[in-house]
Every structure is written in structure tokens, then in C-alpha cells.
Amino acid sequence: MFYYLTGKITVMEANLAVVDCGGVGYACHTTAYTLSRLHMGEEHRLYTYCNIREDAFDIYGFGSREELRCFELLLGVTGVGPKAALAILSVTTPDQFTLAVMTGDEKTMTMAPGVGKKLAQRIILELKDKMGGELDVSAGVSAPAGMSAPVGGKTATATAALAELGYSQTEIAAALKGADTDKLSVEELVRYALRAMVLR
């Protein structure tokens, strides 16, 4: 219904930000990660997901399209509701979450309150197929369909993770140009690329 909301942040509470758009305050449920990037009284844009039920109309807002996509993917997992999805995305960044799924990192998932090992395993199991299949960081890497994996485990993993965040192979290649792939970890490569894309 709403693609995004842009306005001044007038209220910030745990997992909640109110965006004033033309004198109307929209209450957006959000993550600790997004809240950490907001500032009271300043204008921000939140990408939204609307959850409409018979007894409720809830808006979920995120500081980036990447985080919104992660939220939507989580809601598609059996047994994961908005509360659990927000909890998981509050203890990770979008790139950390994507890497956790693609590398089978259960510990990252279970850092979120209320998320146990079984749920973490289910999230990884159900989302790996959607995120291009299981990655073998130490050896070959299965790239998403239609995308060839670059040489080098770290670069290939970072490229696959960025592709799952919605970036094209051309955008990723340009963003990673100049990155020191020998010194940077996979997570650092992803962050390097994300920063480069924002600055372009």
C-alpha cells in the first residue's frame, strides 16, 4: 500500500518510530538497526510493509530496501511472524543476515530473543534455496541462477550476498572495484560495496 514514508521523526521508542508526513504521524514498527540510523526531528525515509488484518493495520518501516527485503523473506518462513523477524533484524544488519543464511550460521540467528536453534535451522533451510543455494566458502560457490561466480571464495560469497540484496552483477562488479580482496573479510567486502553504491 505504501512504498515508503518520508517525513520528520517525532517519536522514537523500542521498535517504534513515528514519521510525521504532512501533519499525520505514521507509527512504524521497526528494528534496532533502523532506529540507530534515525535522528529525532530530522527527515528520514522509511521503506514500508503493511500488515492488514481484520483487527489491525500495522506498518513496518525500514531504513533501506535491503532490510525490507530481508523482513519480507523472513515472514515467508514457516513459524516466523513480524515480532521474530524484527528481533532477528535488530541483532544483524541486512548483509550480516544474508551471509548468515547463505553460510548456515545458526549462532547469528539465535542471538535474537525468542529465536531458538530449531527456528534458526528452519530459517536457513527455507531461505537458502531462495538465496541461491548453499555456499561452500572454502571451496566452490554456487552462484544464483544466471550469475557466474567470480574467482575467489570471499569475493564470490560477497557477490552472491549482494545479489540477494537486489543488486545486479554489473552494479556489484563496479562497487567491488578497487577492494582489497586479500585483506578484507566477506562481511567487510559487502560493507565496502554497499558504501560504494550509496556514494555513487
XYZ file of N, CA and C in Angstrom:
600
model
N 0.832 -1.203 0.000
C 0.000 0.000 0.000
C 0.871 1.259 0.000
N 1.752 1.390 0.988
C 2.725 2.491 0.995
C 4.073 1.896 0.604
N 4.758 2.520 -0.368
C 6.093 2.036 -0.724
C 7.120 2.574 0.277
N 6.968 3.853 0.607
C 7.816 4.437 1.648
C 7.111 5.642 2.250
N 7.597 6.067 3.409
C 7.116 7.281 4.074
C 8.319 8.192 4.299
N 8.163 9.456 3.967
C 9.239 10.421 4.177
C 8.720 11.572 5.029
N 9.403 11.848 6.110
C 8.997 12.940 6.984
C 9.884 13.022 8.212
N 9.567 13.957 9.098
C 10.353 14.126 10.319
C 10.018 13.026 11.322
N 11.046 12.579 12.027
C 10.851 11.583 13.084
C 10.450 12.331 14.348
N 9.251 12.043 14.855
C 8.744 12.773 16.022
C 8.723 11.942 17.299
N 8.738 10.619 17.161
C 8.755 9.725 18.324
C 9.678 8.549 18.019
N 10.509 8.204 18.990
C 11.357 7.019 18.870
C 11.271 6.229 20.169
N 10.793 5.007 20.076
C 10.711 4.113 21.218
C 11.270 2.761 20.799
N 11.266 1.812 21.712
C 11.766 0.478 21.381
C 10.945 -0.100 20.235
N 11.622 -0.379 19.121
C 10.990 -0.975 17.939
C 9.853 -0.139 17.365
N 9.909 1.192 17.564
C 8.867 2.055 17.020
C 9.434 3.420 16.655
N 9.051 3.885 15.466
C 9.397 5.241 15.036
C 8.154 5.856 14.422
N 7.856 7.104 14.784
C 6.711 7.804 14.226
C 7.221 8.823 13.213
N 6.697 8.725 11.983
C 7.095 9.618 10.900
C 5.966 10.609 10.645
N 6.260 11.910 10.750
C 5.268 12.949 10.508
C 5.279 13.297 9.024
N 4.198 12.925 8.341
C 4.063 13.224 6.913
C 2.882 14.172 6.716
N 3.165 15.449 6.514
C 2.101 16.420 6.299
C 1.164 16.573 7.475
N 1.685 16.446 8.685
C 0.863 16.618 9.882
C 0.217 15.346 10.381
N 0.434 14.241 9.668
C -0.084 12.937 10.101
C 1.080 12.085 10.577
N 0.972 11.559 11.796
C 2.043 10.728 12.352
C 1.793 9.256 12.078
N 2.677 8.650 11.315
C 2.559 7.222 10.993
C 3.466 6.419 11.928
N 2.854 5.533 12.713
C 3.620 4.688 13.639
C 4.181 3.501 12.878
N 5.490 3.416 12.821
C 6.151 2.332 12.089
C 6.903 1.421 13.056
N 6.523 0.166 13.102
C 7.296 -0.816 13.850
C 8.608 -1.015 13.098
N 9.704 -1.048 13.824
C 10.984 -1.134 13.132
C 12.018 -1.867 13.978
N 13.231 -1.930 13.467
C 14.305 -2.668 14.126
C 15.241 -1.731 14.874
N 16.023 -2.302 15.761
C 17.039 -1.517 16.475
C 18.063 -0.977 15.483
N 18.310 -1.728 14.424
C 19.275 -1.296 13.403
C 18.790 -0.015 12.716
N 17.525 0.003 12.295
C 16.985 1.203 11.657
C 16.921 2.364 12.652
N 16.485 2.100 13.878
C 16.407 3.154 14.894
C 17.763 3.815 15.134
N 18.816 3.019 15.059
C 20.160 3.559 15.307
C 20.588 4.547 14.221
N 19.891 4.517 13.097
C 20.246 5.397 11.985
C 19.321 6.611 11.885
N 18.328 6.667 12.752
C 17.380 7.784 12.736
C 17.754 8.846 13.763
N 17.283 10.072 13.534
C 17.544 11.179 14.458
C 16.251 11.956 14.669
N 15.920 12.180 15.911
C 14.705 12.924 16.258
C 14.697 14.306 15.597
N 13.545 14.680 15.032
C 13.390 15.996 14.439
C 13.960 16.140 13.042
N 14.639 15.096 12.561
C 15.208 15.154 11.216
C 14.347 14.350 10.243
N 14.469 14.686 8.968
C 13.682 13.995 7.956
C 14.372 12.715 7.507
N 13.597 11.649 7.480
C 14.115 10.355 7.048
C 13.075 9.668 6.167
N 13.538 8.708 5.407
C 12.646 7.888 4.587
C 12.663 6.461 5.098
N 11.474 5.909 5.327
C 11.351 4.516 5.747
C 10.579 3.744 4.685
N 11.163 2.642 4.224
C 10.501 1.753 3.270
C 9.560 0.852 4.066
N 8.336 0.720 3.592
C 7.297 0.139 4.437
C 6.724 -1.191 3.959
N 6.238 -1.928 4.941
C 5.476 -3.160 4.724
C 4.202 -3.018 5.547
N 3.042 -3.160 4.907
C 1.769 -3.014 5.610
C 1.163 -4.386 5.889
N 0.842 -4.621 7.137
C 0.227 -5.879 7.561
C -1.220 -5.579 7.961
N -2.135 -5.905 7.064
C -3.545 -5.574 7.293
C -4.327 -6.825 7.679
N -4.983 -6.735 8.840
C -5.836 -7.829 9.311
C -7.195 -7.247 9.690
N -8.125 -8.116 10.060
C -9.458 -7.649 10.433
C -9.417 -6.697 11.623
N -8.498 -6.965 12.557
C -8.452 -6.179 13.791
C -7.240 -5.257 13.898
N -6.491 -5.130 12.818
C -5.279 -4.296 12.914
C -4.811 -3.826 11.542
N -4.093 -2.706 11.565
C -3.430 -2.168 10.379
C -2.049 -1.734 10.842
N -1.075 -2.601 10.705
C 0.271 -2.338 11.207
C 1.208 -1.959 10.067
N 2.018 -0.945 10.306
C 3.017 -0.517 9.327
C 4.402 -0.833 9.888
N 5.227 -1.466 9.075
C 6.610 -1.763 9.448
C 7.515 -0.930 8.546
N 8.445 -0.208 9.146
C 9.297 0.689 8.365
C 10.775 0.357 8.526
N 11.516 0.495 7.425
C 12.938 0.140 7.430
C 13.754 1.203 6.702
N 14.971 1.399 7.179
C 15.825 2.439 6.640
C 16.368 2.163 5.256
N 16.236 0.935 4.771
C 16.731 0.600 3.437
C 15.853 -0.463 2.804
N 15.874 -0.517 1.483
C 15.116 -1.541 0.764
C 15.679 -2.924 1.051
N 16.993 -2.977 1.317
C 17.623 -4.266 1.614
C 17.061 -4.869 2.901
N 16.895 -4.019 3.916
C 16.365 -4.528 5.181
C 14.898 -4.925 5.031
N 14.143 -4.158 4.260
C 12.743 -4.509 3.996
C 12.660 -5.868 3.304
N 13.533 -6.103 2.346
C 13.512 -7.385 1.626
C 13.812 -8.540 2.577
N 14.772 -8.349 3.477
C 15.095 -9.384 4.469
C 13.879 -9.666 5.353
N 13.170 -8.610 5.740
C 11.974 -8.752 6.569
C 10.911 -9.569 5.830
N 10.700 -9.260 4.577
C 9.703 -9.975 3.782
C 10.085 -11.441 3.592
N 11.358 -11.694 3.404
C 11.827 -13.081 3.278
C 11.570 -13.858 4.569
N 11.843 -13.222 5.693
C 11.628 -13.873 6.988
C 10.153 -14.192 7.214
N 9.268 -13.285 6.819
C 7.838 -13.525 7.003
C 7.355 -14.714 6.178
N 8.099 -15.060 5.146
C 7.733 -16.195 4.314
C 8.142 -17.531 4.895
N 8.879 -17.503 5.997
C 9.340 -18.732 6.649
C 8.273 -19.232 7.619
N 8.001 -20.507 7.597
C 7.019 -21.116 8.494
C 7.361 -20.834 9.951
N 6.400 -20.276 10.680
C 6.609 -20.042 12.102
C 7.264 -18.725 12.454
N 7.584 -17.900 11.439
C 8.212 -16.602 11.701
C 7.183 -15.487 11.473
N 6.874 -14.763 12.536
C 5.958 -13.638 12.444
C 6.723 -12.333 12.485
N 6.012 -11.219 12.416
C 6.668 -9.901 12.435
C 7.568 -9.675 13.647
N 7.132 -10.144 14.834
C 7.918 -9.928 16.058
C 9.269 -10.619 15.970
N 9.269 -11.883 15.530
C 10.527 -12.632 15.407
C 11.399 -12.040 14.311
N 10.772 -11.625 13.208
C 11.535 -11.032 12.110
C 12.227 -9.750 12.548
N 11.505 -8.914 13.294
C 12.107 -7.674 13.803
C 13.239 -7.973 14.774
N 13.053 -8.997 15.604
C 14.088 -9.360 16.583
C 15.372 -9.785 15.881
N 15.236 -10.597 14.836
C 16.414 -11.075 14.102
C 17.126 -9.913 13.410
N 16.346 -9.036 12.779
C 16.954 -7.920 12.058
C 17.434 -6.812 12.990
N 17.099 -6.926 14.283
C 17.599 -5.964 15.266
C 18.996 -6.332 15.755
N 19.363 -7.602 15.599
C 20.697 -8.035 16.059
C 21.664 -8.227 14.896
N 21.199 -7.965 13.670
C 22.054 -8.083 12.485
C 21.819 -6.899 11.573
N 22.693 -6.742 10.606
C 22.473 -5.807 9.513
C 21.951 -6.640 8.342
N 21.400 -6.021 7.295
C 20.927 -6.815 6.155
C 21.996 -7.709 5.554
N 23.224 -7.194 5.438
C 24.278 -8.021 4.857
C 24.688 -9.153 5.799
N 24.697 -8.904 7.102
C 25.024 -9.960 8.062
C 23.963 -11.055 8.046
N 22.695 -10.649 7.946
C 21.617 -11.630 7.895
C 21.733 -12.499 6.646
N 21.964 -11.855 5.511
C 22.091 -12.595 4.250
C 23.245 -13.579 4.306
N 24.384 -13.129 4.832
C 25.545 -14.011 4.947
C 25.267 -15.160 5.914
N 24.545 -14.878 6.993
C 24.222 -15.922 7.974
C 23.397 -17.028 7.339
N 22.424 -16.639 6.524
C 21.590 -17.634 5.845
C 22.416 -18.425 4.850
N 23.192 -17.737 4.053
C 23.914 -18.390 2.962
C 25.072 -19.256 3.442
N 25.579 -18.966 4.630
C 26.677 -19.772 5.170
C 26.232 -20.707 6.292
N 24.911 -20.743 6.572
C 24.389 -21.655 7.593
C 24.776 -21.281 9.009
N 24.884 -19.998 9.279
C 25.314 -19.504 10.593
C 24.121 -19.411 11.554
N 23.882 -20.479 12.310
C 22.761 -20.512 13.252
C 22.970 -19.568 14.430
N 24.210 -19.404 14.856
C 24.500 -18.600 16.044
C 24.039 -17.156 15.884
N 24.206 -16.615 14.682
C 23.769 -15.242 14.447
C 22.262 -15.120 14.643
N 21.517 -16.108 14.140
C 20.052 -16.086 14.265
C 19.613 -16.185 15.727
N 20.267 -17.068 16.483
C 19.841 -17.313 17.862
C 20.238 -16.195 18.816
N 20.964 -15.195 18.321
C 21.259 -14.016 19.143
C 19.989 -13.219 19.407
N 18.981 -13.394 18.547
C 17.725 -12.663 18.697
C 16.864 -13.284 19.787
N 16.270 -12.478 20.675
C 15.410 -13.002 21.735
C 14.244 -13.803 21.156
N 14.016 -14.985 21.721
C 12.896 -15.809 21.288
C 13.167 -16.677 20.076
N 14.373 -16.600 19.531
C 14.724 -17.418 18.365
C 15.665 -18.532 18.810
N 15.140 -19.760 18.833
C 15.932 -20.901 19.242
C 16.624 -21.572 18.070
N 17.350 -22.628 18.381
C 18.134 -23.326 17.355
C 17.248 -23.918 16.264
N 16.113 -24.502 16.649
C 15.233 -25.128 15.655
C 14.677 -24.107 14.675
N 14.261 -22.945 15.198
C 13.733 -21.908 14.313
C 14.833 -21.370 13.408
N 16.029 -21.206 13.968
C 17.166 -20.722 13.174
C 17.461 -21.689 12.029
N 17.425 -22.986 12.335
C 17.667 -24.001 11.304
C 16.598 -23.949 10.222
N 15.337 -23.731 10.632
C 14.245 -23.659 9.658
C 14.411 -22.449 8.743
N 14.812 -21.315 9.329
C 15.027 -20.103 8.535
C 16.094 -20.349 7.476
N 17.191 -20.932 7.904
C 18.289 -21.202 6.976
C 17.854 -22.191 5.904
N 17.160 -23.240 6.312
C 16.718 -24.275 5.381
C 15.768 -23.710 4.324
N 14.802 -22.913 4.768
C 13.791 -22.407 3.846
C 14.286 -21.252 2.973
N 15.256 -20.490 3.474
C 15.714 -19.330 2.708
C 16.923 -19.608 1.826
N 17.646 -20.676 2.096
C 18.837 -20.947 1.290
C 18.494 -21.127 -0.179
N 17.405 -21.837 -0.458
C 17.002 -22.044 -1.851
C 16.657 -20.726 -2.524
N 16.014 -19.837 -1.756
C 15.645 -18.540 -2.315
C 16.852 -17.634 -2.483
N 17.901 -17.922 -1.735
C 19.098 -17.089 -1.793
C 20.221 -17.740 -2.579
N 19.871 -18.639 -3.487
C 20.872 -19.155 -4.417
C 21.531 -20.450 -4.028
N 21.034 -21.140 -3.003
C 21.602 -22.425 -2.652
C 22.734 -22.310 -1.659
N 23.173 -23.440 -1.150
C 24.212 -23.478 -0.116
C 25.553 -23.056 -0.667
N 26.263 -22.267 0.106
C 27.588 -21.806 -0.282
C 28.663 -22.598 0.426
N 29.697 -22.947 -0.290
C 30.870 -23.565 0.319
C 31.975 -22.528 0.252
N 32.152 -21.806 1.356
C 33.086 -20.680 1.361
C 34.523 -21.122 1.127
N 34.863 -22.314 1.570
C 36.250 -22.763 1.473
C 36.594 -23.294 0.094
N 35.566 -23.659 -0.686
C 35.854 -24.226 -2.000
C 35.038 -23.515 -3.066
N 34.217 -24.302 -3.802
C 33.407 -23.708 -4.856
C 32.210 -23.003 -4.271
N 31.655 -22.101 -5.033
C 30.500 -21.347 -4.577
C 29.395 -21.484 -5.601
N 28.196 -21.795 -5.128
C 27.051 -21.875 -6.017
C 26.455 -20.491 -6.158
N 26.587 -19.904 -7.314
C 26.051 -18.565 -7.541
C 24.584 -18.658 -7.895
N 23.827 -17.593 -7.646
C 22.427 -17.575 -8.028
C 22.260 -17.802 -9.522
N 21.098 -18.313 -9.912
C 20.840 -18.642 -11.306
C 21.089 -17.431 -12.193
N 21.777 -17.685 -13.302
C 22.016 -16.610 -14.252
C 23.204 -15.745 -13.900
N 23.947 -16.115 -12.848
C 25.085 -15.304 -12.445
C 26.297 -16.196 -12.276
N 27.396 -15.858 -12.920
C 28.607 -16.651 -12.791
C 29.362 -16.200 -11.566
N 29.902 -17.158 -10.804
C 30.627 -16.829 -9.584
C 32.025 -16.347 -9.910
N 32.471 -15.233 -9.339
C 33.821 -14.752 -9.565
C 34.827 -15.687 -8.921
N 36.039 -15.597 -9.408
C 37.096 -16.431 -8.839
C 37.402 -15.936 -7.438
N 37.623 -16.862 -6.508
C 37.940 -16.483 -5.143
C 36.745 -16.609 -4.242
N 36.881 -17.439 -3.189
C 35.753 -17.725 -2.307
C 35.137 -16.503 -1.672
N 35.971 -15.604 -1.111
C 35.432 -14.435 -0.413
C 34.683 -13.512 -1.360
N 35.270 -13.238 -2.505
C 34.632 -12.349 -3.469
C 33.334 -12.950 -3.992
N 33.348 -14.259 -4.239
C 32.154 -14.936 -4.744
C 31.030 -14.900 -3.713
N 31.368 -15.133 -2.455
C 30.366 -15.113 -1.400
C 29.789 -13.715 -1.235
N 30.658 -12.708 -1.235
C 30.196 -11.328 -1.117
C 29.311 -10.950 -2.301
N 29.702 -11.372 -3.498
C 28.925 -11.077 -4.699
C 27.548 -11.721 -4.633
N 27.496 -12.972 -4.201
C 26.219 -13.678 -4.086
C 25.319 -13.014 -3.046
N 25.919 -12.595 -1.932
C 25.143 -11.928 -0.881
C 24.566 -10.610 -1.384
N 25.357 -9.842 -2.119
C 24.890 -8.564 -2.657
C 23.797 -8.777 -3.706
N 23.926 -9.858 -4.473
C 22.900 -10.168 -5.475
C 21.572 -10.473 -4.784
N 21.639 -11.143 -3.635
C 20.418 -11.459 -2.902
C 19.793 -10.217 -2.277
N 20.588 -9.165 -2.128
C 20.056 -7.899 -1.620
C 19.441 -7.062 -2.743
N 19.459 -7.614 -3.973
C 18.768 -6.968 -5.082
C 19.647 -6.215 -6.068
N 20.983 -6.290 -5.922
C 21.865 -5.571 -6.833
C 22.228 -6.433 -8.033
N 22.426 -5.790 -9.183
C 22.787 -6.518 -10.397
C 24.277 -6.846 -10.371
N 24.668 -7.800 -11.223
C 26.072 -8.195 -11.266
C 26.958 -7.035 -11.714
N 26.428 -6.205 -12.611
C 27.186 -5.038 -13.082
C 27.424 -4.049 -11.953
N 26.373 -3.789 -11.159
C 26.490 -2.867 -10.021
C 27.485 -3.402 -8.999
N 27.420 -4.711 -8.747
C 28.303 -5.328 -7.757
C 29.755 -5.252 -8.199
N 30.005 -5.577 -9.474
C 31.376 -5.549 -10.000
C 31.963 -4.148 -9.893
N 31.142 -3.133 -10.204
C 31.620 -1.742 -10.132
C 31.890 -1.337 -8.684
N 31.015 -1.792 -7.773
C 31.160 -1.418 -6.358
C 32.366 -2.083 -5.707
N 32.703 -3.285 -6.151
C 33.828 -4.019 -5.562
C 35.168 -3.663 -6.216
N 35.107 -2.876 -7.277
C 36.338 -2.489 -7.966
C 37.235 -1.706 -7.020
N 38.445 -2.134 -6.892
C 39.386 -1.441 -6.013
C 39.454 -1.999 -4.607
N 38.536 -2.920 -4.263
C 38.543 -3.511 -2.917
C 39.724 -4.464 -2.760
N 40.352 -4.438 -1.606
C 41.474 -5.337 -1.315
C 40.908 -6.677 -0.861
N 40.687 -7.581 -1.807
C 40.050 -8.863 -1.505
C 40.927 -9.783 -0.656
N 42.219 -9.515 -0.609
C 43.111 -10.346 0.204
C 43.000 -10.000 1.686
N 42.820 -8.723 1.983
C 42.813 -8.276 3.374
C 41.417 -8.216 3.994
N 40.406 -7.939 3.164
C 39.051 -7.770 3.689
C 38.326 -9.105 3.831
N 37.521 -9.219 4.912
C 36.695 -10.406 5.104
C 35.467 -10.301 4.198
N 34.680 -11.361 4.138
C 33.465 -11.340 3.315
C 32.541 -10.211 3.753
N 32.321 -10.109 5.071
C 31.438 -9.067 5.588
C 31.974 -7.681 5.254
N 33.289 -7.496 5.354
C 33.891 -6.194 5.040
C 33.761 -5.874 3.554
N 33.852 -6.904 2.705
C 33.675 -6.700 1.268
C 32.246 -6.245 0.954
N 31.286 -6.869 1.630
C 29.885 -6.486 1.423
C 29.675 -5.039 1.863
N 30.206 -4.672 3.023
C 30.058 -3.306 3.513
C 30.750 -2.309 2.586
N 31.918 -2.684 2.075
C 32.661 -1.834 1.156
C 31.805 -1.556 -0.083
N 31.194 -2.607 -0.618
C 30.367 -2.457 -1.819
C 29.130 -1.614 -1.547
N 28.497 -1.831 -0.406
C 27.286 -1.075 -0.061
C 27.615 0.424 0.079
N 28.737 0.710 0.716
C 29.152 2.113 0.852
C 29.399 2.738 -0.523
N 30.072 1.975 -1.400
C 30.391 2.480 -2.740
C 29.124 2.768 -3.527
N 28.098 1.914 -3.374
C 26.843 2.116 -4.088
C 26.094 3.356 -3.577
N 26.160 3.592 -2.291
C 25.495 4.760 -1.690
C 26.163 6.046 -2.171
N 27.485 6.018 -2.310
C 28.236 7.215 -2.673
C 28.160 7.538 -4.169
N 27.746 6.552 -4.987
C 27.693 6.790 -6.442
C 26.536 7.707 -6.808
